[in-house]
Coordinates of C-alpha atoms in Angstrom, one line a residue:
X1 CA -14.9 -51.3 1.1
X2 CA -12.4 -53.1 3.2
X3 CA -13.9 -55.4 5.7
X4 CA -14.1 -54.6 9.4
X5 CA -13.3 -58.0 10.9
X6 CA -14.7 -57.3 14.2
X7 CA -17.9 -55.4 13.3
X8 CA -17.2 -52.2 15.2
X9 CA -16.6 -48.5 14.3
X10 CA -13.0 -48.1 13.6
X11 CA -13.0 -44.9 11.6
X12 CA -11.0 -42.7 14.0
X13 CA -8.5 -45.5 14.5
X14 CA -8.1 -45.9 10.7
X15 CA -7.8 -42.0 10.4
X16 CA -4.9 -42.0 12.8
X17 CA -3.1 -44.9 11.1
X18 CA -3.7 -43.3 7.7
X19 CA -2.5 -39.9 8.9
X20 CA 0.7 -41.2 10.4
X21 CA 1.2 -43.3 7.1
X22 CA 0.6 -40.2 5.0
X23 CA 2.9 -37.9 6.9
X24 CA 5.7 -40.5 7.1
X25 CA 5.5 -41.0 3.3
X26 CA 5.7 -37.3 2.7
X27 CA 8.7 -37.1 5.0
X28 CA 10.5 -39.9 3.2
X29 CA 10.1 -38.2 -0.1
X30 CA 11.3 -34.9 1.4
X31 CA 14.4 -36.6 2.8
X32 CA 15.2 -38.1 -0.5
X33 CA 15.1 -34.7 -2.1
X34 CA 16.7 -32.8 0.8
X35 CA 13.7 -30.6 0.5
X36 CA 10.6 -29.9 2.7
X37 CA 7.1 -31.4 2.6
X38 CA 5.6 -28.3 0.7
X39 CA 8.0 -29.2 -2.2
X40 CA 6.9 -32.7 -2.0
X41 CA 3.3 -31.7 -2.5
X42 CA 4.2 -29.9 -5.7
X43 CA 6.3 -32.8 -6.9
X44 CA 3.4 -35.2 -6.4
X45 CA 0.8 -32.9 -8.1
X46 CA 2.9 -32.5 -11.2
X47 CA 3.6 -36.2 -11.4
X48 CA -0.1 -37.0 -10.8
X49 CA -1.2 -34.7 -13.7
X50 CA 1.6 -36.1 -16.0
X51 CA 0.4 -39.8 -15.6
X52 CA -3.3 -39.3 -14.7
X53 CA -4.6 -40.8 -18.0
X54 CA -2.2 -43.8 -17.9
X55 CA -3.0 -44.5 -14.2
X56 CA -6.7 -44.4 -14.9
X57 CA -6.5 -47.0 -17.7
X58 CA -4.8 -49.8 -15.6
X59 CA -3.4 -51.1 -18.8
X60 CA 0.4 -52.1 -18.9
X61 CA 2.6 -49.3 -20.1
X62 CA 3.6 -50.4 -23.6
X63 CA 6.9 -48.3 -23.7
X64 CA 8.5 -48.4 -20.2
X65 CA 11.3 -46.1 -19.7
X66 CA 14.7 -47.9 -19.7
X67 CA 12.7 -51.2 -19.6
X68 CA 11.4 -50.5 -16.0
X69 CA 7.9 -52.0 -15.7
X70 CA 5.3 -49.3 -15.1
X71 CA 7.5 -46.3 -15.7
X72 CA 6.2 -44.3 -18.7
X73 CA 8.7 -42.4 -20.9
X74 CA 8.6 -38.6 -21.1
X75 CA 6.7 -38.5 -24.4
X76 CA 3.8 -40.3 -22.7
X77 CA 3.6 -37.7 -19.8
X78 CA 1.0 -35.0 -20.2
X79 CA 2.6 -31.6 -19.2
X80 CA 0.8 -29.5 -16.7
X81 CA 1.1 -25.7 -16.3
X82 CA 2.3 -24.2 -13.1
X83 CA -0.9 -22.3 -12.9
X84 CA -3.0 -25.5 -13.0
X85 CA -0.8 -27.3 -10.6
X86 CA -1.2 -24.4 -8.1
X87 CA -4.9 -24.4 -8.6
X88 CA -5.3 -28.1 -8.0
X89 CA -3.2 -27.8 -4.9
X90 CA -5.0 -24.8 -3.6
X91 CA -1.6 -23.2 -3.3
X92 CA -0.6 -19.6 -4.3
X93 CA 0.9 -19.5 -7.8
X94 CA 4.1 -17.8 -6.7
X95 CA 4.6 -20.4 -3.9
X96 CA 4.1 -23.2 -6.4
X97 CA 6.5 -21.6 -8.9
X98 CA 9.2 -21.3 -6.3
X99 CA 8.9 -25.1 -5.5
X100 CA 8.9 -25.9 -9.2
X101 CA 12.2 -24.0 -9.4
X102 CA 13.6 -25.9 -6.5
X103 CA 12.7 -29.2 -8.2
X104 CA 14.2 -28.0 -11.5
X105 CA 17.4 -27.1 -9.8
X106 CA 17.9 -30.6 -8.5
X107 CA 16.9 -32.2 -11.9
X108 CA 13.6 -33.6 -10.7
X109 CA 11.4 -31.4 -12.9
X110 CA 11.7 -30.2 -16.5
X111 CA 10.0 -27.5 -18.5
X112 CA 8.7 -28.8 -21.9
X113 CA 6.2 -27.4 -24.4
X114 CA 2.9 -27.1 -22.7
X115 CA 4.1 -27.0 -19.1
X116 CA 6.3 -29.0 -16.7
X117 CA 6.9 -32.7 -16.1
X118 CA 8.7 -35.0 -13.7
X119 CA 10.9 -36.8 -16.2
X120 CA 11.1 -40.5 -16.1
X121 CA 14.8 -40.4 -15.3
X122 CA 14.0 -38.8 -12.0
X123 CA 12.5 -42.0 -10.8
X124 CA 15.7 -43.8 -11.5
X125 CA 17.6 -41.4 -9.3
X126 CA 19.3 -43.5 -6.6
X127 CA 17.8 -41.2 -4.0
X128 CA 14.2 -41.7 -5.2
X129 CA 14.8 -45.4 -5.8
X130 CA 15.9 -45.8 -2.2
X131 CA 13.0 -43.8 -1.0
X132 CA 10.6 -46.0 -3.0
X133 CA 12.0 -49.1 -1.5
X134 CA 11.5 -47.6 2.0
X135 CA 7.9 -46.6 0.9
X136 CA 7.1 -50.2 -0.1
X137 CA 8.3 -51.6 3.2
X138 CA 6.2 -49.0 5.1
X139 CA 3.2 -49.7 3.0
X140 CA 3.4 -53.4 3.7
X141 CA 3.7 -52.6 7.5
X142 CA 0.7 -50.1 7.2
X143 CA -1.5 -52.8 5.6
X144 CA -0.5 -55.3 8.2
X145 CA -1.1 -52.8 11.0
X146 CA -4.5 -52.0 9.7
X147 CA -5.3 -55.8 9.4
X148 CA -4.2 -56.5 12.9
X149 CA -6.5 -53.8 14.2
X150 CA -9.4 -55.2 12.3
X151 CA -9.5 -53.4 8.9
X152 CA -8.6 -55.5 5.9
X153 CA -9.2 -55.6 2.0
X154 CA -8.0 -59.1 1.7
X155 CA -11.2 -60.2 -0.1
X156 CA -10.2 -57.8 -3.0
X157 CA -6.7 -59.1 -3.5
X158 CA -5.7 -59.8 -7.1
X159 CA -2.5 -61.5 -8.4
X160 CA 0.5 -59.2 -8.5
X161 CA 1.3 -57.7 -11.8
X162 CA 4.8 -57.3 -13.2
X163 CA 4.8 -53.6 -12.3
X164 CA 3.3 -54.1 -8.8
X165 CA 6.1 -52.1 -7.1
X166 CA 5.2 -49.0 -9.1
X167 CA 1.4 -49.6 -8.9
X168 CA 1.8 -49.5 -5.1
X169 CA 4.0 -46.5 -5.0
X170 CA 1.7 -44.7 -7.4
X171 CA -1.4 -45.5 -5.2
X172 CA 0.4 -44.2 -2.1
X173 CA 1.5 -41.1 -3.8
X174 CA -2.1 -40.4 -5.0
X175 CA -3.3 -41.1 -1.5
X176 CA -0.9 -38.7 0.2
X177 CA -1.8 -35.9 -2.3
X178 CA -5.5 -36.4 -2.2
X179 CA -5.8 -36.6 1.6
X180 CA -3.9 -33.2 1.9
X181 CA -5.9 -31.6 -0.8
X182 CA -9.2 -32.9 0.6
X183 CA -8.5 -31.5 4.1
X184 CA -7.3 -28.2 2.4
X185 CA -10.8 -27.8 0.9
X186 CA -12.7 -29.0 4.0
X187 CA -10.8 -26.7 6.4
X188 CA -10.3 -23.8 3.9
X189 CA -6.5 -23.9 4.5
X190 CA -3.4 -24.2 2.3
X191 CA -2.1 -27.7 2.1
X192 CA 1.0 -27.0 4.0
X193 CA -1.1 -25.6 6.9
X194 CA -3.3 -28.8 6.7
X195 CA -0.1 -31.0 7.1
X196 CA 1.0 -29.0 10.1
X197 CA -2.5 -29.2 11.7
X198 CA -2.7 -32.9 11.1
X199 CA 0.9 -33.4 12.5
X200 CA 0.0 -31.6 15.6
X201 CA -3.2 -33.7 16.2
X202 CA -1.3 -36.9 15.5
X203 CA 1.4 -36.0 17.8
X204 CA -1.2 -35.3 20.5
X205 CA -2.7 -38.9 20.2
X206 CA 0.3 -40.9 18.9
X207 CA 0.5 -42.9 22.2
X208 CA -2.9 -44.3 21.3
X209 CA -1.7 -45.5 17.9
X210 CA 1.3 -47.2 19.5
X211 CA -0.8 -49.0 22.1
X212 CA -3.2 -51.6 20.4
X213 CA -5.5 -51.7 23.5
X214 CA -5.8 -47.8 23.7
X215 CA -6.2 -47.6 20.0
X216 CA -9.1 -50.1 20.0
X217 CA -10.7 -48.3 23.2
X218 CA -10.8 -45.0 21.2
X219 CA -11.5 -46.4 17.7
X220 CA -14.8 -44.9 16.7
X221 CA -15.7 -41.6 15.2
X222 CA -17.4 -40.5 18.4
X223 CA -14.4 -41.5 20.5
X224 CA -12.5 -38.2 21.2
X225 CA -9.4 -38.0 23.5
X226 CA -10.0 -35.2 26.0
X227 CA -7.5 -32.3 26.1
X228 CA -6.0 -33.4 29.5
X229 CA -4.8 -36.7 27.9
X230 CA -3.4 -35.1 24.7
X231 CA 0.4 -34.9 24.4
X232 CA 1.6 -31.5 23.2
X233 CA 4.3 -31.0 20.7
X234 CA 6.7 -28.1 20.6
X235 CA 7.1 -25.8 17.6
X236 CA 10.8 -27.1 17.3
X237 CA 9.6 -30.7 17.4
X238 CA 7.0 -30.1 14.8
X239 CA 9.4 -28.3 12.5
X240 CA 12.0 -31.1 12.9
X241 CA 9.3 -33.8 12.2
X242 CA 8.1 -32.1 9.1
X243 CA 11.5 -31.1 7.8
X244 CA 10.4 -27.5 7.7
X245 CA 12.1 -24.2 8.8
X246 CA 10.8 -23.1 12.3
X247 CA 9.8 -19.8 10.8
X248 CA 7.6 -21.5 8.2
X249 CA 5.9 -23.6 10.9
X250 CA 5.4 -20.5 13.1
X251 CA 3.7 -18.5 10.3
X252 CA 1.3 -21.4 9.6
X253 CA 0.6 -21.8 13.3
X254 CA -0.5 -18.1 13.6
X255 CA -3.1 -18.8 11.0
X256 CA -4.2 -22.0 12.6
X257 CA -4.4 -20.3 16.0
X258 CA -6.4 -17.3 14.6
X259 CA -9.0 -19.9 13.3
X260 CA -9.1 -21.6 16.7
X261 CA -7.7 -24.9 15.3
X262 CA -4.6 -25.0 17.4
X263 CA -4.0 -24.0 21.0
X264 CA -0.7 -23.4 22.9
X265 CA -0.9 -25.5 26.1
X266 CA 1.6 -26.3 28.8
X267 CA 4.4 -28.1 27.0
X268 CA 3.5 -27.2 23.5
X269 CA 0.7 -27.3 20.9
X270 CA -2.5 -29.3 20.9
X271 CA -5.6 -29.5 18.6
X272 CA -8.4 -29.2 21.2
X273 CA -11.0 -32.0 21.5
X274 CA -13.6 -29.3 20.7
X275 CA -12.0 -28.8 17.2
X276 CA -11.9 -32.5 16.6
X277 CA -15.6 -32.7 17.5
X278 CA -16.8 -30.0 15.1
X279 CA -19.4 -31.4 12.7
X280 CA -17.3 -30.3 9.6
X281 CA -14.2 -31.8 11.0
X282 CA -16.0 -35.1 11.8
X283 CA -17.4 -35.2 8.3
X284 CA -13.9 -34.4 6.9
X285 CA -12.5 -37.3 9.0
X286 CA -15.1 -39.7 7.7
X287 CA -14.2 -38.8 4.1
X288 CA -10.5 -39.3 4.9
X289 CA -11.3 -42.7 6.2
X290 CA -13.1 -43.4 2.9
X291 CA -9.9 -42.4 1.1
X292 CA -7.9 -44.7 3.3
X293 CA -10.3 -47.6 2.5
X294 CA -9.9 -46.8 -1.2
X295 CA -6.2 -47.0 -0.7
X296 CA -6.4 -50.4 1.0
X297 CA -8.6 -51.6 -1.9
X298 CA -6.2 -50.3 -4.6
X299 CA -3.3 -52.0 -2.8
X300 CA -5.2 -55.2 -2.7
X301 CA -6.0 -54.9 -6.4
X302 CA -2.2 -54.6 -7.0
X303 CA -1.7 -57.7 -4.9
X304 CA -0.8 -56.3 -1.6
X305 CA -3.2 -57.1 1.2
X306 CA -3.3 -58.1 4.8
X307 CA -1.9 -61.5 5.6
X308 CA -2.5 -62.8 9.2
X309 CA 0.7 -63.4 11.1
X310 CA 1.7 -67.0 11.2

């Protein structure tokens, strides 16, 4: 587990940092594809399934595609059925199939015997290469931000391997996918609704993340910002942030409101403090924090860890 350099509970703080990082990473991928974040989840799940066995081994990939370190060629990728991808995501089959079709139309997905794959050539697409470079820079800043606020995995740092860049991007992709699927299971919601719910909550409290003193003052799992201090977000602002059609956002919000998870307040939408304090939600946040700590550990194992500012 990453060390807490100040010996205090920072789980809610780390949840906020991790949430912003997750959503920003999903938005970067969506922009690179000119698609929405729901399509991104399907893309990430197909790729996760394709390379799961390779990623688990941590052995260097013997036959990198086009000589690129860490990029396995198509014959090493394990196809996955659309049905299984949908089940893993907790997403309806027809919805998943539509997103696969969108990915296929832009040459980022391919049907092969046994299912679908994200072909190796997709990762050499200039759009995705530019996104991966942005993702690297954002990951470095995330690690530094967590370290400055007292959470670091520096003690687990290993020398960087030749395919460090792809190791880091793979760890980030797995984190973005697993955190969405985890909260989907905890909240009994589709992954897209989870991202929308998390985006509302993070918008409500983002002013804390941007202010180090405020972030530390409300860092612990028991520290919950009251409704009066939450900053609402409009439906339009939410749709723009997530790169989603307003109607898609509205449909998900109706489900979230029906479950009492989101409330319309003066100025927009909030996730009430009462929701954030629910035992199931608190337990889910604690597990999200554990996933964020695992990410920091995985990044350190790939050679990327907090380095105090000189």
